[in-house]
mmCIF file of C-alpha atoms in Angstrom:
data_model
loop_
_atom_site.group_PDB
_atom_site.id
_atom_site.type_symbol
_atom_site.label_atom_id
_atom_site.label_comp_id
_atom_site.label_asym_id
_atom_site.label_seq_id
_atom_site.Cartn_x
_atom_site.Cartn_y
_atom_site.Cartn_z
ATOM 1 C CA MET A 221 -6.929 27.021 -4.231
ATOM 2 C CA THR A 222 -5.104 25.346 -7.034
ATOM 3 C CA GLU A 223 -6.562 22.648 -9.302
ATOM 4 C CA LEU A 224 -4.139 19.873 -9.218
ATOM 5 C CA GLY A 225 -5.671 17.454 -11.810
ATOM 6 C CA HIS A 226 -7.304 14.197 -11.425
ATOM 7 C CA PHE A 227 -5.704 10.919 -9.822
ATOM 8 C CA SER A 228 -6.486 7.326 -9.812
ATOM 9 C CA ALA A 229 -7.219 5.144 -6.687
ATOM 10 C CA ILE A 230 -7.880 1.874 -8.668
ATOM 11 C CA ASN A 231 -11.634 2.345 -9.993
ATOM 12 C CA ALA A 232 -11.992 5.725 -8.079
ATOM 13 C CA VAL A 233 -10.765 8.890 -9.666
ATOM 14 C CA VAL A 234 -10.261 11.948 -7.502
ATOM 15 C CA ALA A 235 -10.293 15.612 -8.700
ATOM 16 C CA ILE A 236 -8.146 17.710 -6.179
ATOM 17 C CA ARG A 237 -7.805 21.298 -5.285
ATOM 18 C CA ALA A 238 -5.281 22.528 -2.736
ATOM 19 C CA ASP A 239 -3.648 25.444 -1.064
ATOM 20 C CA GLU A 240 0.129 25.919 -1.110
ATOM 21 C CA PRO A 241 2.323 24.565 0.292
ATOM 22 C CA LEU A 242 0.567 21.294 0.077
ATOM 23 C CA ALA A 243 -0.481 21.794 -3.433
ATOM 24 C CA THR A 244 2.839 21.249 -4.703
ATOM 25 C CA VAL A 245 3.751 18.264 -2.353
ATOM 26 C CA ILE A 246 0.685 16.532 -3.176
ATOM 27 C CA THR A 247 1.141 16.950 -6.986
ATOM 28 C CA THR A 248 4.531 15.484 -6.590
ATOM 29 C CA ALA A 249 3.538 12.621 -4.118
ATOM 30 C CA LEU A 250 0.682 11.507 -6.216
ATOM 31 C CA SER A 251 2.476 11.869 -9.669
ATOM 32 C CA ASP A 252 2.315 7.909 -10.436
ATOM 33 C CA LEU A 253 -1.510 8.279 -9.969
ATOM 34 C CA HIS A 254 -2.128 11.099 -12.502
ATOM 35 C CA THR A 255 -4.853 10.275 -14.901
ATOM 36 C CA ASP A 256 -7.064 11.914 -17.782
ATOM 37 C CA ALA A 257 -9.957 9.977 -16.599
ATOM 38 C CA GLN A 258 -13.475 11.518 -15.437
ATOM 39 C CA SER A 259 -13.518 12.125 -11.794
ATOM 40 C CA THR A 260 -15.787 10.259 -9.222
ATOM 41 C CA HIS A 261 -14.734 12.298 -6.269
ATOM 42 C CA ARG A 262 -13.644 15.765 -5.429
ATOM 43 C CA LEU A 263 -11.089 16.294 -2.500
ATOM 44 C CA ASP A 264 -10.545 19.922 -1.365
ATOM 45 C CA VAL A 265 -7.225 20.448 1.034
ATOM 46 C CA ALA A 266 -7.870 24.075 2.258
ATOM 47 C CA LEU A 267 -5.518 26.440 4.618
ATOM 48 C CA GLY A 268 -7.778 28.623 6.527
ATOM 49 C CA ASP A 269 -7.142 32.017 7.776
ATOM 50 C CA THR A 270 -6.425 30.713 11.262
ATOM 51 C CA GLY A 271 -3.500 28.584 10.053
ATOM 52 C CA GLU A 272 -5.535 25.233 10.176
ATOM 53 C CA TRP A 273 -5.778 22.683 7.271
ATOM 54 C CA SER A 274 -9.155 21.163 6.509
ATOM 55 C CA LEU A 275 -9.724 18.201 4.119
ATOM 56 C CA ALA A 276 -13.201 17.623 2.549
ATOM 57 C CA LEU A 277 -14.188 14.587 0.304
ATOM 58 C CA GLU A 278 -17.365 14.592 -1.798
ATOM 59 C CA PRO A 279 -18.947 12.308 -1.810
ATOM 60 C CA PRO A 280 -17.364 10.927 1.294
ATOM 61 C CA ALA A 281 -15.864 7.495 1.912
ATOM 62 C CA LYS A 282 -17.607 4.798 3.990
ATOM 63 C CA THR A 283 -14.922 5.432 6.876
ATOM 64 C CA ALA A 284 -14.446 8.837 8.621
ATOM 65 C CA ILE A 285 -11.162 9.640 6.604
ATOM 66 C CA GLY A 286 -10.750 12.745 4.672
ATOM 67 C CA ARG A 287 -11.864 15.227 7.375
ATOM 68 C CA TYR A 288 -8.875 16.341 9.248
ATOM 69 C CA ARG A 289 -8.871 19.821 10.489
ATOM 70 C CA GLY A 290 -5.726 21.232 12.298
ATOM 71 C CA ALA A 291 -2.624 23.033 11.963
ATOM 72 C CA LEU A 292 -0.219 20.095 11.276
ATOM 73 C CA SER A 293 0.615 19.941 7.643
ATOM 74 C CA ASP A 294 2.326 16.533 8.036
ATOM 75 C CA VAL A 295 -1.157 15.086 9.257
ATOM 76 C CA ALA A 296 -3.009 16.834 6.528
ATOM 77 C CA LEU A 297 -0.774 15.308 3.841
ATOM 78 C CA ALA A 298 -0.899 11.850 5.656
ATOM 79 C CA ASP A 299 -4.838 12.104 5.670
ATOM 80 C CA VAL A 300 -4.683 12.715 1.706
ATOM 81 C CA ILE A 301 -2.955 9.529 1.107
ATOM 82 C CA ALA A 302 -5.311 7.795 3.537
ATOM 83 C CA VAL A 303 -8.114 9.047 1.205
ATOM 84 C CA PHE A 304 -6.549 7.263 -1.732
ATOM 85 C CA ASN A 305 -6.032 3.884 0.310
ATOM 86 C CA GLU A 306 -9.756 3.865 1.484
ATOM 87 C CA LEU A 307 -11.092 4.871 -2.267
ATOM 88 C CA ALA A 308 -9.035 2.447 -3.627
ATOM 89 C CA ALA A 309 -10.045 -0.475 -1.314
ATOM 90 C CA GLU A 310 -13.598 0.772 -1.652
ATOM 91 C CA SER A 311 -13.485 0.898 -5.476
ATOM 92 C CA CYS A 312 -13.043 -2.630 -6.031
ATOM 93 C CA ALA A 313 -14.062 -4.660 -2.831
ATOM 94 C CA GLU A 314 -17.058 -6.086 -4.328
ATOM 95 C CA SER A 315 -15.369 -7.865 -7.024
ATOM 96 C CA SER A 316 -11.815 -8.218 -5.649
ATOM 97 C CA ILE A 317 -9.821 -9.629 -2.521
ATOM 98 C CA VAL A 318 -8.363 -6.429 -0.822
ATOM 99 C CA LEU A 319 -5.168 -6.848 1.352
ATOM 100 C CA HIS A 320 -3.162 -4.516 3.511
ATOM 101 C CA ALA A 321 -0.123 -5.286 1.588
ATOM 102 C CA GLY A 322 2.446 -4.000 -0.939
ATOM 103 C CA CYS A 323 3.114 -5.965 -4.067
ATOM 104 C CA VAL A 324 6.019 -6.557 -6.117
ATOM 105 C CA GLN A 325 6.867 -8.397 -9.361
ATOM 106 C CA ILE A 326 9.316 -11.193 -9.281
ATOM 107 C CA ASP A 327 10.110 -13.055 -12.579
ATOM 108 C CA GLY A 328 6.762 -12.097 -13.992
ATOM 109 C CA VAL A 329 4.574 -12.717 -11.179
ATOM 110 C CA ALA A 330 3.036 -10.948 -8.259
ATOM 111 C CA VAL A 331 4.101 -11.310 -4.629
ATOM 112 C CA ALA A 332 2.331 -9.521 -1.861
ATOM 113 C CA LEU A 333 4.110 -8.366 1.211
ATOM 114 C CA ALA A 334 1.366 -8.292 4.009
ATOM 115 C CA GLY A 335 1.615 -7.256 7.681
ATOM 116 C CA HIS A 336 0.656 -4.847 10.422
ATOM 117 C CA SER A 337 1.701 -1.286 10.889
ATOM 118 C CA GLY A 338 5.516 -1.358 11.525
ATOM 119 C CA ALA A 339 6.287 -4.972 9.981
ATOM 120 C CA GLY A 340 8.279 -3.257 7.276
ATOM 121 C CA LYS A 341 6.022 -3.508 4.227
ATOM 122 C CA SER A 342 6.903 -0.128 2.909
ATOM 123 C CA THR A 343 10.484 -0.352 3.597
ATOM 124 C CA LEU A 344 10.706 -3.844 1.890
ATOM 125 C CA THR A 345 8.492 -2.685 -1.048
ATOM 126 C CA ALA A 346 11.004 0.310 -1.588
ATOM 127 C CA ALA A 347 13.871 -1.970 -1.006
ATOM 128 C CA PHE A 348 12.665 -4.171 -3.668
ATOM 129 C CA ALA A 349 12.228 -1.062 -6.041
ATOM 130 C CA ARG A 350 15.888 -0.109 -5.454
ATOM 131 C CA HIS A 351 16.869 -3.547 -6.437
ATOM 132 C CA GLY A 352 15.263 -3.298 -9.962
ATOM 133 C CA TYR A 353 11.816 -5.262 -8.901
ATOM 134 C CA PRO A 354 8.779 -3.523 -10.541
ATOM 135 C CA VAL A 355 6.347 -2.401 -7.772
ATOM 136 C CA ILE A 356 2.542 -3.167 -8.556
ATOM 137 C CA SER A 357 1.105 -1.456 -5.506
ATOM 138 C CA GLU A 358 1.700 -0.112 -2.047
ATOM 139 C CA GLU A 359 -0.321 -0.492 1.015
ATOM 140 C CA VAL A 360 -3.377 -1.750 -0.916
ATOM 141 C CA THR A 361 -3.068 -4.919 -2.938
ATOM 142 C CA ALA A 362 -6.157 -5.813 -4.636
ATOM 143 C CA THR A 363 -6.778 -9.005 -6.899
ATOM 144 C CA THR A 364 -9.388 -9.939 -9.558
ATOM 145 C CA THR A 365 -11.394 -13.076 -8.955
ATOM 146 C CA ASP A 366 -8.486 -15.122 -10.820
ATOM 147 C CA PHE A 367 -5.973 -13.704 -8.375
ATOM 148 C CA ASN A 368 -4.325 -11.169 -10.822
ATOM 149 C CA ALA A 369 -2.858 -8.216 -8.900
ATOM 150 C CA ILE A 370 -4.348 -4.933 -9.785
ATOM 151 C CA PRO A 371 -1.575 -1.890 -9.971
ATOM 152 C CA PHE A 372 -2.150 0.838 -7.307
ATOM 153 C CA ARG A 373 0.902 2.999 -7.465
ATOM 154 C CA ARG A 374 0.318 5.401 -4.428
ATOM 155 C CA PRO A 375 3.445 6.741 -2.994
ATOM 156 C CA ILE A 376 5.426 4.784 -0.678
ATOM 157 C CA GLY A 377 5.253 6.169 2.954
ATOM 158 C CA LEU A 378 8.769 5.941 4.356
ATOM 159 C CA ARG A 379 9.446 6.880 7.897
ATOM 160 C CA ALA A 380 13.140 8.442 8.797
ATOM 161 C CA ALA A 381 14.735 4.870 9.454
ATOM 162 C CA GLY A 382 12.943 3.136 6.307
ATOM 163 C CA ALA A 383 14.260 6.058 4.125
ATOM 164 C CA SER A 384 17.682 5.759 5.460
ATOM 165 C CA ALA A 385 17.749 2.089 5.050
ATOM 166 C CA VAL A 386 16.936 2.198 1.333
ATOM 167 C CA GLY A 387 19.142 5.198 0.592
ATOM 168 C CA VAL A 388 16.231 7.816 0.196
ATOM 169 C CA VAL A 389 17.096 11.487 1.041
ATOM 170 C CA VAL A 390 13.873 13.008 2.541
ATOM 171 C CA PRO A 391 13.473 16.544 1.162
ATOM 172 C CA LYS A 392 12.597 19.537 3.096
ATOM 173 C CA GLY A 393 8.529 19.738 3.547
ATOM 174 C CA PRO A 394 5.913 18.540 5.768
ATOM 175 C CA TYR A 395 7.529 15.108 6.311
ATOM 176 C CA ASP A 396 7.624 14.946 10.059
ATOM 177 C CA THR A 397 5.704 11.708 10.282
ATOM 178 C CA VAL A 398 6.019 9.797 6.804
ATOM 179 C CA TYR A 399 7.683 10.801 3.514
ATOM 180 C CA PRO A 400 5.326 9.868 0.675
ATOM 181 C CA CYS A 401 7.893 8.816 -2.004
ATOM 182 C CA PRO A 402 6.778 8.150 -5.631
ATOM 183 C CA ILE A 403 7.410 4.790 -6.934
ATOM 184 C CA SER A 404 8.737 6.013 -10.091
ATOM 185 C CA THR A 405 11.670 7.814 -8.237
ATOM 186 C CA LEU A 406 12.860 4.294 -6.579
ATOM 187 C CA GLY A 407 12.220 2.014 -9.537
ATOM 188 C CA PRO A 408 10.141 0.547 -12.214
ATOM 189 C CA LYS A 409 6.452 0.399 -12.165
ATOM 190 C CA GLY A 410 4.964 -3.281 -12.335
ATOM 191 C CA ASP A 411 2.045 -4.179 -14.498
ATOM 192 C CA PRO A 412 -0.973 -6.414 -13.783
ATOM 193 C CA ALA A 413 0.392 -9.918 -12.740
ATOM 194 C CA PRO A 414 -0.766 -13.239 -11.377
ATOM 195 C CA LEU A 415 -0.414 -13.447 -7.670
ATOM 196 C CA LYS A 416 1.512 -16.418 -6.912
ATOM 197 C CA ALA A 417 2.658 -15.853 -3.079
ATOM 198 C CA VAL A 418 1.854 -13.805 -0.018
ATOM 199 C CA PHE A 419 4.436 -13.274 2.640
ATOM 200 C CA VAL A 420 2.888 -12.067 6.024
ATOM 201 C CA LEU A 421 5.958 -10.072 7.704
ATOM 202 C CA ASP A 422 7.083 -10.367 11.059
ATOM 203 C CA ARG A 423 10.121 -8.214 12.017
ATOM 204 C CA ASP A 424 12.337 -9.953 14.429
ATOM 205 C CA LYS A 425 14.385 -7.333 16.718
ATOM 206 C CA ALA A 426 15.952 -9.893 18.901
ATOM 207 C CA ARG A 427 17.121 -12.999 16.975
ATOM 208 C CA ASP A 428 19.341 -13.778 13.996
ATOM 209 C CA ARG A 429 19.765 -10.558 12.249
ATOM 210 C CA THR A 430 21.236 -12.192 8.913
ATOM 211 C CA THR A 431 18.457 -14.469 7.737
ATOM 212 C CA GLY A 432 14.862 -14.519 6.817
ATOM 213 C CA ARG A 433 13.067 -17.401 8.139
ATOM 214 C CA ARG A 434 10.413 -18.471 5.914
ATOM 215 C CA ARG A 435 7.622 -21.013 6.895
ATOM 216 C CA LEU A 436 4.837 -22.092 4.662
ATOM 217 C CA LEU A 437 1.395 -21.754 6.377
ATOM 218 C CA LEU A 438 -1.196 -24.275 6.372
ATOM 219 C CA PRO A 439 -4.357 -23.134 4.483
ATOM 220 C CA ALA A 440 -6.307 -22.771 7.779
ATOM 221 C CA ASP A 441 -3.328 -20.831 9.349
ATOM 222 C CA ALA A 442 -3.023 -18.893 6.093
ATOM 223 C CA LEU A 443 -6.578 -17.911 6.490
ATOM 224 C CA THR A 444 -6.340 -16.817 10.022
ATOM 225 C CA ALA A 445 -3.254 -14.700 8.977
ATOM 226 C CA LEU A 446 -4.758 -13.012 5.982
ATOM 227 C CA SER A 447 -8.038 -12.231 7.816
ATOM 228 C CA GLY A 448 -6.186 -10.146 9.902
ATOM 229 C CA GLU A 449 -4.460 -8.289 6.828
ATOM 230 C CA SER A 450 -7.479 -7.737 4.798
ATOM 231 C CA LEU A 451 -9.542 -4.601 4.063
ATOM 232 C CA ASP A 452 -13.142 -5.249 3.974
ATOM 233 C CA SER A 453 -14.413 -1.629 3.075
ATOM 234 C CA GLY A 454 -17.898 -2.498 4.051
ATOM 235 C CA VAL A 455 -18.217 -5.715 1.879
ATOM 236 C CA ASP A 456 -20.200 -8.504 3.347
ATOM 237 C CA ARG A 457 -18.050 -10.390 5.679
ATOM 238 C CA ARG A 458 -19.264 -13.852 4.800
ATOM 239 C CA ALA A 459 -18.472 -13.069 1.201
ATOM 240 C CA ARG A 460 -14.943 -11.666 2.144
ATOM 241 C CA PHE A 461 -14.274 -14.719 4.336
ATOM 242 C CA ARG A 462 -15.108 -17.192 1.415
ATOM 243 C CA ALA A 463 -12.665 -15.262 -0.868
ATOM 244 C CA LEU A 464 -10.027 -15.282 1.703
ATOM 245 C CA GLU A 465 -10.652 -19.058 2.163
ATOM 246 C CA ARG A 466 -10.122 -19.494 -1.711
ATOM 247 C CA LEU A 467 -7.169 -17.247 -1.668
ATOM 248 C CA SER A 468 -5.679 -19.515 1.083
ATOM 249 C CA ARG A 469 -6.144 -22.661 -0.787
ATOM 250 C CA MET A 470 -5.013 -21.284 -4.185
ATOM 251 C CA VAL A 471 -2.005 -19.233 -3.391
ATOM 252 C CA PRO A 472 0.892 -20.327 -1.099
ATOM 253 C CA VAL A 473 1.120 -17.826 2.043
ATOM 254 C CA TYR A 474 4.384 -17.854 4.144
ATOM 255 C CA ARG A 475 5.214 -16.229 7.282
ATOM 256 C CA LEU A 476 8.654 -14.521 7.110
ATOM 257 C CA THR A 477 10.435 -13.442 10.292
ATOM 258 C CA TYR A 478 13.297 -11.100 9.528
ATOM 259 C CA PHE A 479 15.551 -8.666 10.964
ATOM 260 C CA ASP A 480 17.690 -7.389 7.912
ATOM 261 C CA THR A 481 16.085 -6.185 4.709
ATOM 262 C CA SER A 482 18.446 -7.660 2.385
ATOM 263 C CA ALA A 483 17.951 -11.165 4.027
ATOM 264 C CA ALA A 484 14.264 -10.621 3.712
ATOM 265 C CA ILE A 485 14.614 -9.789 -0.086
ATOM 266 C CA GLN A 486 16.616 -12.897 -0.447
ATOM 267 C CA ALA A 487 14.142 -15.286 1.184
ATOM 268 C CA ILE A 488 11.436 -13.962 -0.811
ATOM 269 C CA VAL A 489 13.269 -14.011 -4.251
ATOM 270 C CA ASP A 490 14.343 -17.759 -3.466
ATOM 271 C CA TRP A 491 10.994 -18.954 -2.494
ATOM 272 C CA ARG A 492 10.153 -20.441 -5.742
ATOM 273 C CA ASP A 493 13.465 -22.735 -5.392
ATOM 274 C CA VAL A 494 11.724 -24.695 -2.529
ATOM 275 C CA ALA A 495 7.847 -23.989 -3.303
#
């Protein structure tokens, strides 16, 4: 196996060893996370004599990720990225609010893009990057207690339709499921910034295809929405609920229903004009 170096997952640092062809793919995918800091975890990605991949993480994460075993290289690659999601969330969960969201920087402030799988978080985050907006984080958005967004520049996972929508050509490789596109290849990387808005995304395939419908949620409705988009990572649920309740009162939360990516970007960029 090849030593690939150390890669950061917010407050966790992972030393990775991997066999080809995934060694080269992983190094490229995680290029924005490379660090010289001392490792806290070791991840081995090995190709056995039987043609099966195996992933082993030490010490293990709290969830049962990072233990894929099978012949599908695209699933092994996806599990490597999942390891970083979980470790990033775990590493700051005791002192941070952690949302299942991307985060971009607009006019110097952070805006989180939350939503369930398939809502378009990654595609919209990539589209913002292509429009020149710095990306602070992808998939895992953590904030400090005073609501500053913490950078986590893991690759943006783009399915075929999402890659096509933002003009990304997926190279040959184990990308049958999702292509892990480094943020730096799409646009600028964002710095820590105060979180000033959260958009809960709802992709609408049946209605108006030209506009993004933005609706400010009352704090109680915002709390309900964010509770479904938070990553607890083993944190006491009462403490997590209290933190989300405070976030719902202090930061405006919007429901954004959209079909077209460009319309969604415009609705988000314009939010401060009516906030």
